GROMACS .gro file of C-alpha atoms in nm:
model
  377
    1UNK     CA    1   0.010   0.000   0.000
    2UNK     CA    2   0.275   0.256   0.066
    3UNK     CA    3   0.487   0.174  -0.254
    4UNK     CA    4   0.162   0.226  -0.393
    5UNK     CA    5   0.116   0.547  -0.179
    6UNK     CA    6   0.405   0.657  -0.342
    7UNK     CA    7   0.328   0.613  -0.733
    8UNK     CA    8   0.200   0.949  -0.671
    9UNK     CA    9   0.513   1.136  -0.618
   10UNK     CA   10   0.644   1.030  -0.963
   11UNK     CA   11   0.377   1.232  -1.107
   12UNK     CA   12   0.417   1.504  -0.790
   13UNK     CA   13   0.806   1.534  -0.850
   14UNK     CA   14   0.756   1.556  -1.255
   15UNK     CA   15   0.492   1.874  -1.242
   16UNK     CA   16   0.717   2.044  -1.021
   17UNK     CA   17   0.990   1.991  -1.255
   18UNK     CA   18   0.787   2.135  -1.504
   19UNK     CA   19   0.708   2.404  -1.351
   20UNK     CA   20   1.071   2.504  -1.260
   21UNK     CA   21   1.162   2.440  -1.685
   22UNK     CA   22   0.908   2.695  -1.761
   23UNK     CA   23   0.954   2.964  -1.558
   24UNK     CA   24   1.254   2.982  -1.340
   25UNK     CA   25   1.256   3.287  -1.169
   26UNK     CA   26   1.328   3.368  -0.779
   27UNK     CA   27   0.964   3.407  -0.711
   28UNK     CA   28   0.878   3.092  -0.927
   29UNK     CA   29   1.140   2.889  -0.723
   30UNK     CA   30   0.980   2.973  -0.397
   31UNK     CA   31   0.681   2.960  -0.444
   32UNK     CA   32   0.780   2.548  -0.607
   33UNK     CA   33   0.989   2.531  -0.282
   34UNK     CA   34   0.713   2.615  -0.053
   35UNK     CA   35   0.442   2.317  -0.280
   36UNK     CA   36   0.703   2.096  -0.261
   37UNK     CA   37   0.781   2.131   0.100
   38UNK     CA   38   0.428   2.085   0.178
   39UNK     CA   39   0.393   1.776  -0.042
   40UNK     CA   40   0.729   1.634   0.166
   41UNK     CA   41   0.529   1.728   0.436
   42UNK     CA   42   0.161   1.509   0.393
   43UNK     CA   43   0.416   1.226   0.300
   44UNK     CA   44   0.666   1.270   0.604
   45UNK     CA   45   0.355   1.230   0.844
   46UNK     CA   46   0.186   0.966   0.668
   47UNK     CA   47   0.494   0.806   0.705
   48UNK     CA   48   0.544   0.813   1.059
   49UNK     CA   49   0.222   0.726   1.109
   50UNK     CA   50   0.246   0.395   0.948
   51UNK     CA   51   0.610   0.369   1.096
   52UNK     CA   52   0.375   0.345   1.469
   53UNK     CA   53   0.080   0.192   1.333
   54UNK     CA   54   0.015  -0.171   1.189
   55UNK     CA   55   0.033  -0.084   0.831
   56UNK     CA   56  -0.211  -0.384   0.730
   57UNK     CA   57  -0.450  -0.261   0.939
   58UNK     CA   58  -0.772  -0.176   0.748
   59UNK     CA   59  -0.806   0.204   0.925
   60UNK     CA   60  -0.440   0.290   0.788
   61UNK     CA   61  -0.454   0.174   0.445
   62UNK     CA   62  -0.768   0.333   0.474
   63UNK     CA   63  -0.591   0.660   0.524
   64UNK     CA   64  -0.338   0.579   0.313
   65UNK     CA   65  -0.536   0.610   0.066
   66UNK     CA   66  -0.728   0.882   0.120
   67UNK     CA   67  -0.418   1.055   0.146
   68UNK     CA   68  -0.285   0.914  -0.139
   69UNK     CA   69  -0.607   1.057  -0.332
   70UNK     CA   70  -0.509   1.432  -0.165
   71UNK     CA   71  -0.186   1.375  -0.296
   72UNK     CA   72  -0.278   1.326  -0.644
   73UNK     CA   73  -0.556   1.652  -0.633
   74UNK     CA   74  -0.243   1.823  -0.515
   75UNK     CA   75  -0.056   1.724  -0.783
   76UNK     CA   76  -0.240   1.832  -1.042
   77UNK     CA   77  -0.267   2.198  -0.960
   78UNK     CA   78   0.065   2.190  -0.849
   79UNK     CA   79   0.180   2.392  -1.222
   80UNK     CA   80  -0.082   2.645  -1.179
   81UNK     CA   81  -0.086   2.653  -0.825
   82UNK     CA   82  -0.025   2.906  -0.526
   83UNK     CA   83  -0.080   3.241  -0.764
   84UNK     CA   84  -0.422   3.160  -0.943
   85UNK     CA   85  -0.744   3.077  -0.842
   86UNK     CA   86  -0.626   2.681  -0.836
   87UNK     CA   87  -0.397   2.764  -0.524
   88UNK     CA   88  -0.702   2.727  -0.368
   89UNK     CA   89  -0.726   2.308  -0.436
   90UNK     CA   90  -0.399   2.257  -0.318
   91UNK     CA   91  -0.428   2.436  -0.008
   92UNK     CA   92  -0.806   2.312   0.045
   93UNK     CA   93  -0.690   1.974  -0.001
   94UNK     CA   94  -0.405   1.968   0.182
   95UNK     CA   95  -0.534   2.066   0.504
   96UNK     CA   96  -0.816   1.906   0.463
   97UNK     CA   97  -0.626   1.572   0.429
   98UNK     CA   98  -0.358   1.659   0.731
   99UNK     CA   99  -0.727   1.746   0.961
  100UNK     CA  100  -0.842   1.422   0.891
  101UNK     CA  101  -0.568   1.209   0.937
  102UNK     CA  102  -0.501   1.365   1.272
  103UNK     CA  103  -0.878   1.304   1.366
  104UNK     CA  104  -0.920   0.945   1.216
  105UNK     CA  105  -0.604   0.887   1.410
  106UNK     CA  106  -0.717   1.051   1.770
  107UNK     CA  107  -0.997   0.736   1.803
  108UNK     CA  108  -0.783   0.463   1.702
  109UNK     CA  109  -0.545   0.308   1.965
  110UNK     CA  110  -0.169   0.258   1.819
  111UNK     CA  111   0.062   0.003   1.900
  112UNK     CA  112   0.369  -0.042   2.164
  113UNK     CA  113   0.126   0.169   2.336
  114UNK     CA  114   0.120   0.527   2.150
  115UNK     CA  115  -0.090   0.822   2.330
  116UNK     CA  116  -0.385   0.910   2.193
  117UNK     CA  117  -0.297   1.220   2.299
  118UNK     CA  118   0.031   1.215   2.072
  119UNK     CA  119  -0.182   1.263   1.783
  120UNK     CA  120  -0.421   1.566   1.969
  121UNK     CA  121  -0.061   1.736   2.005
  122UNK     CA  122  -0.032   1.710   1.613
  123UNK     CA  123  -0.376   1.790   1.568
  124UNK     CA  124  -0.329   2.129   1.708
  125UNK     CA  125  -0.033   2.218   1.517
  126UNK     CA  126  -0.247   2.107   1.208
  127UNK     CA  127  -0.504   2.352   1.320
  128UNK     CA  128  -0.260   2.629   1.366
  129UNK     CA  129  -0.076   2.591   1.057
  130UNK     CA  130  -0.455   2.531   0.842
  131UNK     CA  131  -0.524   2.873   1.007
  132UNK     CA  132  -0.240   3.082   0.706
  133UNK     CA  133  -0.339   2.776   0.438
  134UNK     CA  134  -0.706   2.835   0.435
  135UNK     CA  135  -0.659   3.235   0.481
  136UNK     CA  136  -0.404   3.269   0.175
  137UNK     CA  137  -0.630   3.108  -0.058
  138UNK     CA  138  -0.835   3.450  -0.005
  139UNK     CA  139  -0.541   3.661  -0.105
  140UNK     CA  140  -0.290   3.700  -0.434
  141UNK     CA  141   0.031   3.726  -0.582
  142UNK     CA  142   0.330   3.789  -0.276
  143UNK     CA  143   0.094   3.797  -0.009
  144UNK     CA  144  -0.034   3.470  -0.069
  145UNK     CA  145   0.286   3.310  -0.080
  146UNK     CA  146   0.392   3.537   0.258
  147UNK     CA  147   0.125   3.400   0.413
  148UNK     CA  148   0.189   3.027   0.303
  149UNK     CA  149   0.535   3.033   0.377
  150UNK     CA  150   0.421   3.092   0.739
  151UNK     CA  151   0.224   2.803   0.723
  152UNK     CA  152   0.550   2.588   0.623
  153UNK     CA  153   0.734   2.713   0.869
  154UNK     CA  154   0.399   2.642   1.115
  155UNK     CA  155   0.406   2.277   1.037
  156UNK     CA  156   0.752   2.230   1.033
  157UNK     CA  157   0.770   2.407   1.375
  158UNK     CA  158   0.585   2.174   1.494
  159UNK     CA  159   0.741   1.885   1.406
  160UNK     CA  160   1.094   2.036   1.511
  161UNK     CA  161   1.006   2.140   1.849
  162UNK     CA  162   0.802   1.781   1.892
  163UNK     CA  163   0.446   1.951   1.852
  164UNK     CA  164   0.437   2.150   2.254
  165UNK     CA  165   0.096   2.187   2.359
  166UNK     CA  166  -0.061   2.415   2.639
  167UNK     CA  167  -0.125   2.189   2.926
  168UNK     CA  168  -0.030   1.904   2.785
  169UNK     CA  169   0.352   1.982   2.679
  170UNK     CA  170   0.602   1.781   2.446
  171UNK     CA  171   0.497   1.513   2.227
  172UNK     CA  172   0.811   1.298   2.318
  173UNK     CA  173   0.787   1.120   1.968
  174UNK     CA  174   1.205   1.140   1.956
  175UNK     CA  175   1.175   0.892   2.299
  176UNK     CA  176   0.920   0.624   2.117
  177UNK     CA  177   1.019   0.298   1.951
  178UNK     CA  178   1.029   0.300   1.572
  179UNK     CA  179   1.074   0.054   1.362
  180UNK     CA  180   1.372   0.157   1.183
  181UNK     CA  181   1.318  -0.121   0.900
  182UNK     CA  182   1.036   0.007   0.770
  183UNK     CA  183   1.192   0.448   0.819
  184UNK     CA  184   1.457   0.356   0.611
  185UNK     CA  185   1.279   0.141   0.306
  186UNK     CA  186   1.021   0.417   0.291
  187UNK     CA  187   1.331   0.697   0.293
  188UNK     CA  188   1.470   0.506   0.066
  189UNK     CA  189   1.212   0.466  -0.185
  190UNK     CA  190   1.135   0.815  -0.196
  191UNK     CA  191   1.500   0.921  -0.269
  192UNK     CA  192   1.469   0.606  -0.575
  193UNK     CA  193   1.160   0.771  -0.681
  194UNK     CA  194   1.329   1.102  -0.754
  195UNK     CA  195   1.613   0.954  -0.901
  196UNK     CA  196   1.372   0.795  -1.131
  197UNK     CA  197   1.184   1.072  -1.235
  198UNK     CA  198   1.504   1.255  -1.291
  199UNK     CA  199   1.565   0.979  -1.566
  200UNK     CA  200   1.239   0.944  -1.668
  201UNK     CA  201   1.186   1.360  -1.772
  202UNK     CA  202   1.523   1.357  -1.908
  203UNK     CA  203   1.389   1.078  -2.176
  204UNK     CA  204   1.099   1.225  -2.208
  205UNK     CA  205   1.282   1.531  -2.320
  206UNK     CA  206   1.535   1.377  -2.513
  207UNK     CA  207   1.305   1.133  -2.738
  208UNK     CA  208   1.168   1.455  -2.981
  209UNK     CA  209   1.484   1.556  -3.107
  210UNK     CA  210   1.620   1.164  -3.172
  211UNK     CA  211   1.970   1.086  -3.196
  212UNK     CA  212   2.130   1.440  -3.272
  213UNK     CA  213   2.508   1.431  -3.148
  214UNK     CA  214   2.489   1.724  -2.917
  215UNK     CA  215   2.185   1.666  -2.731
  216UNK     CA  216   2.311   1.219  -2.697
  217UNK     CA  217   2.613   1.376  -2.530
  218UNK     CA  218   2.417   1.607  -2.279
  219UNK     CA  219   2.088   1.303  -2.245
  220UNK     CA  220   2.447   1.072  -2.139
  221UNK     CA  221   2.612   1.349  -1.912
  222UNK     CA  222   2.233   1.388  -1.721
  223UNK     CA  223   2.257   0.978  -1.711
  224UNK     CA  224   2.560   0.985  -1.502
  225UNK     CA  225   2.475   1.248  -1.279
  226UNK     CA  226   2.197   1.080  -1.163
  227UNK     CA  227   2.422   0.723  -1.097
  228UNK     CA  228   2.643   0.973  -0.916
  229UNK     CA  229   2.396   1.121  -0.728
  230UNK     CA  230   2.290   0.756  -0.664
  231UNK     CA  231   2.617   0.586  -0.533
  232UNK     CA  232   2.725   0.856  -0.307
  233UNK     CA  233   2.356   0.834  -0.112
  234UNK     CA  234   2.375   0.424  -0.156
  235UNK     CA  235   2.784   0.425  -0.048
  236UNK     CA  236   2.821   0.364   0.329
  237UNK     CA  237   2.612   0.543   0.452
  238UNK     CA  238   2.259   0.479   0.265
  239UNK     CA  239   2.350   0.140   0.319
  240UNK     CA  240   2.385   0.154   0.657
  241UNK     CA  241   2.118   0.358   0.773
  242UNK     CA  242   1.862   0.105   0.943
  243UNK     CA  243   2.174   0.028   1.134
  244UNK     CA  244   2.281   0.312   1.281
  245UNK     CA  245   1.890   0.369   1.362
  246UNK     CA  246   1.878   0.079   1.532
  247UNK     CA  247   2.174   0.133   1.772
  248UNK     CA  248   2.142   0.494   1.858
  249UNK     CA  249   2.009   0.584   2.244
  250UNK     CA  250   1.730   0.753   2.081
  251UNK     CA  251   1.641   0.584   1.741
  252UNK     CA  252   1.365   0.856   1.646
  253UNK     CA  253   1.583   1.101   1.717
  254UNK     CA  254   1.829   0.958   1.418
  255UNK     CA  255   1.533   0.861   1.210
  256UNK     CA  256   1.405   1.230   1.196
  257UNK     CA  257   1.784   1.336   1.124
  258UNK     CA  258   1.753   1.119   0.816
  259UNK     CA  259   1.436   1.202   0.727
  260UNK     CA  260   1.557   1.549   0.710
  261UNK     CA  261   1.854   1.435   0.519
  262UNK     CA  262   1.651   1.304   0.252
  263UNK     CA  263   1.429   1.570   0.218
  264UNK     CA  264   1.738   1.818   0.134
  265UNK     CA  265   1.864   1.502  -0.123
  266UNK     CA  266   1.549   1.503  -0.323
  267UNK     CA  267   1.526   1.881  -0.348
  268UNK     CA  268   1.855   1.879  -0.501
  269UNK     CA  269   1.807   1.558  -0.716
  270UNK     CA  270   1.447   1.717  -0.817
  271UNK     CA  271   1.649   2.071  -0.889
  272UNK     CA  272   1.936   1.852  -1.116
  273UNK     CA  273   1.657   1.700  -1.337
  274UNK     CA  274   1.523   2.098  -1.444
  275UNK     CA  275   1.944   2.150  -1.486
  276UNK     CA  276   1.941   1.761  -1.740
  277UNK     CA  277   1.614   1.902  -1.881
  278UNK     CA  278   1.780   2.231  -1.955
  279UNK     CA  279   2.127   2.089  -2.098
  280UNK     CA  280   1.913   1.824  -2.320
  281UNK     CA  281   1.731   2.123  -2.442
  282UNK     CA  282   2.008   2.368  -2.495
  283UNK     CA  283   2.334   2.191  -2.468
  284UNK     CA  284   2.545   2.402  -2.677
  285UNK     CA  285   2.541   2.819  -2.674
  286UNK     CA  286   2.532   3.068  -2.407
  287UNK     CA  287   2.478   2.991  -2.057
  288UNK     CA  288   2.231   3.131  -1.854
  289UNK     CA  289   2.319   3.187  -1.484
  290UNK     CA  290   1.959   3.062  -1.378
  291UNK     CA  291   2.125   2.716  -1.610
  292UNK     CA  292   2.417   2.752  -1.333
  293UNK     CA  293   2.231   2.725  -1.089
  294UNK     CA  294   2.054   2.435  -1.165
  295UNK     CA  295   2.281   2.245  -1.281
  296UNK     CA  296   2.568   2.288  -1.017
  297UNK     CA  297   2.265   2.400  -0.767
  298UNK     CA  298   2.093   2.064  -0.779
  299UNK     CA  299   2.468   1.838  -0.708
  300UNK     CA  300   2.561   2.127  -0.415
  301UNK     CA  301   2.187   2.060  -0.255
  302UNK     CA  302   2.257   1.693  -0.280
  303UNK     CA  303   2.578   1.699  -0.101
  304UNK     CA  304   2.438   1.908   0.153
  305UNK     CA  305   2.123   1.645   0.232
  306UNK     CA  306   2.427   1.345   0.207
  307UNK     CA  307   2.614   1.536   0.498
  308UNK     CA  308   2.331   1.524   0.762
  309UNK     CA  309   2.347   1.171   0.613
  310UNK     CA  310   2.684   1.155   0.741
  311UNK     CA  311   2.586   1.320   1.064
  312UNK     CA  312   2.294   1.089   1.172
  313UNK     CA  313   2.516   0.752   1.037
  314UNK     CA  314   2.836   0.833   1.181
  315UNK     CA  315   2.828   1.130   1.363
  316UNK     CA  316   3.044   1.259   1.173
  317UNK     CA  317   3.091   1.440   0.821
  318UNK     CA  318   3.306   1.357   0.531
  319UNK     CA  319   3.504   1.642   0.420
  320UNK     CA  320   3.477   1.612   0.069
  321UNK     CA  321   3.096   1.670   0.109
  322UNK     CA  322   3.135   2.042   0.182
  323UNK     CA  323   3.433   2.047  -0.016
  324UNK     CA  324   3.244   1.969  -0.350
  325UNK     CA  325   2.974   2.233  -0.256
  326UNK     CA  326   3.251   2.473  -0.218
  327UNK     CA  327   3.404   2.378  -0.557
  328UNK     CA  328   3.098   2.412  -0.722
  329UNK     CA  329   3.028   2.758  -0.561
  330UNK     CA  330   3.347   2.840  -0.710
  331UNK     CA  331   3.337   2.709  -1.052
  332UNK     CA  332   2.979   2.898  -1.113
  333UNK     CA  333   3.133   3.217  -1.255
  334UNK     CA  334   3.399   3.088  -1.459
  335UNK     CA  335   3.059   2.780  -1.581
  336UNK     CA  336   2.912   3.095  -1.761
  337UNK     CA  337   3.153   3.066  -2.014
  338UNK     CA  338   3.120   2.743  -2.140
  339UNK     CA  339   2.809   2.579  -2.306
  340UNK     CA  340   2.590   2.431  -2.100
  341UNK     CA  341   2.660   2.063  -2.184
  342UNK     CA  342   3.006   2.083  -2.052
  343UNK     CA  343   2.883   2.300  -1.700
  344UNK     CA  344   2.755   1.987  -1.660
  345UNK     CA  345   3.053   1.761  -1.732
  346UNK     CA  346   3.166   1.949  -1.513
  347UNK     CA  347   2.982   1.898  -1.215
  348UNK     CA  348   2.948   1.558  -1.314
  349UNK     CA  349   3.328   1.560  -1.297
  350UNK     CA  350   3.324   1.693  -0.903
  351UNK     CA  351   3.090   1.404  -0.811
  352UNK     CA  352   3.281   1.134  -0.978
  353UNK     CA  353   3.566   1.290  -0.768
  354UNK     CA  354   3.454   1.260  -0.456
  355UNK     CA  355   3.231   0.926  -0.520
  356UNK     CA  356   3.570   0.810  -0.592
  357UNK     CA  357   3.798   0.970  -0.323
  358UNK     CA  358   3.509   0.805  -0.130
  359UNK     CA  359   3.591   0.458  -0.190
  360UNK     CA  360   3.984   0.493  -0.213
  361UNK     CA  361   3.944   0.620   0.208
  362UNK     CA  362   3.719   0.355   0.312
  363UNK     CA  363   3.971   0.089   0.138
  364UNK     CA  364   4.313   0.251   0.291
  365UNK     CA  365   4.158   0.298   0.637
  366UNK     CA  366   4.304  -0.049   0.828
  367UNK     CA  367   4.033  -0.266   0.952
  368UNK     CA  368   4.151  -0.185   1.326
  369UNK     CA  369   4.051   0.127   1.265
  370UNK     CA  370   3.776   0.098   1.081
  371UNK     CA  371   3.474   0.188   1.282
  372UNK     CA  372   3.296  -0.142   1.374
  373UNK     CA  373   2.888  -0.029   1.405
  374UNK     CA  374   2.765   0.338   1.264
  375UNK     CA  375   2.748   0.576   1.481
  376UNK     CA  376   3.105   0.479   1.624
  377UNK     CA  377   3.284   0.753   1.824
   0.00000   0.00000   0.00000
């Protein structure tokens, strides 16, 4: 059921990419980010719900199906959402699904003694964020975007602060037991979906042109970047995430940090997919700063999220990640003088160097000095 639920996000990521490709401006980028954060929050709360409840329970499966329908309707509204009348559809569906889910869970008994009062706390914060979400539907342009930004901050702020509620206190989610294998697989599946959407977008964009030489090269470079992003994720930290959560003194806290790391990586992959589309469409000629921003920005943001995952799994960050981010930033001005496909080649070279350095560095560590377990200090 949950994998079925994730299929909707293939469509959602495609819509987000289309939105940025059609109009890559600061305002549109911020709008897209707000919408993407709302979609991810819907996915995130559903994941934690099925992690603490029996996902085979009919009542939980019904909740997942309703959430999937809401996600589909929100995805349909994405290209025109936020600053048009169809934005009201996105906001109303989001609020309705959020509120109904928590009301539904309040009347259910969770496994492992999961307290009903926790859902009341989450419902309190959901109701608070619903106010600016709905208020934004009556505003226009920048005002609506500002109000919805506040709504997203409330949603995420509640989660980061552990849903503190008057008279009830904090939810205590970080000390609750979790199913680490389930959480790991859910995060991994979403990232794979984002990577798959990047490949899908490249193939769709390439198809009308046939096998023109410059666009074929661009397709190969785009595919290489996607493969390198997958390799950087999977090698060591991605493969050891479940063991790291299981061995942590506060598994839920590590799981939460890992989930937010995946959010940053997913945004980076989505931005990189936009860059793939741009280099296939315009492989040669002058490179605009917007193209450099997405071609370099996507991998850079992915490396930031990968650093967060390093910290969650190993309690430290490999220097190759921040060095890669700084190197991409330093090369950005020079990249303006290169054709778009060459800019993508530079990004691929930086990612390849980081991937190679990680493999070599790990193999050179003597067995006696290698950490015996994830999160070893």
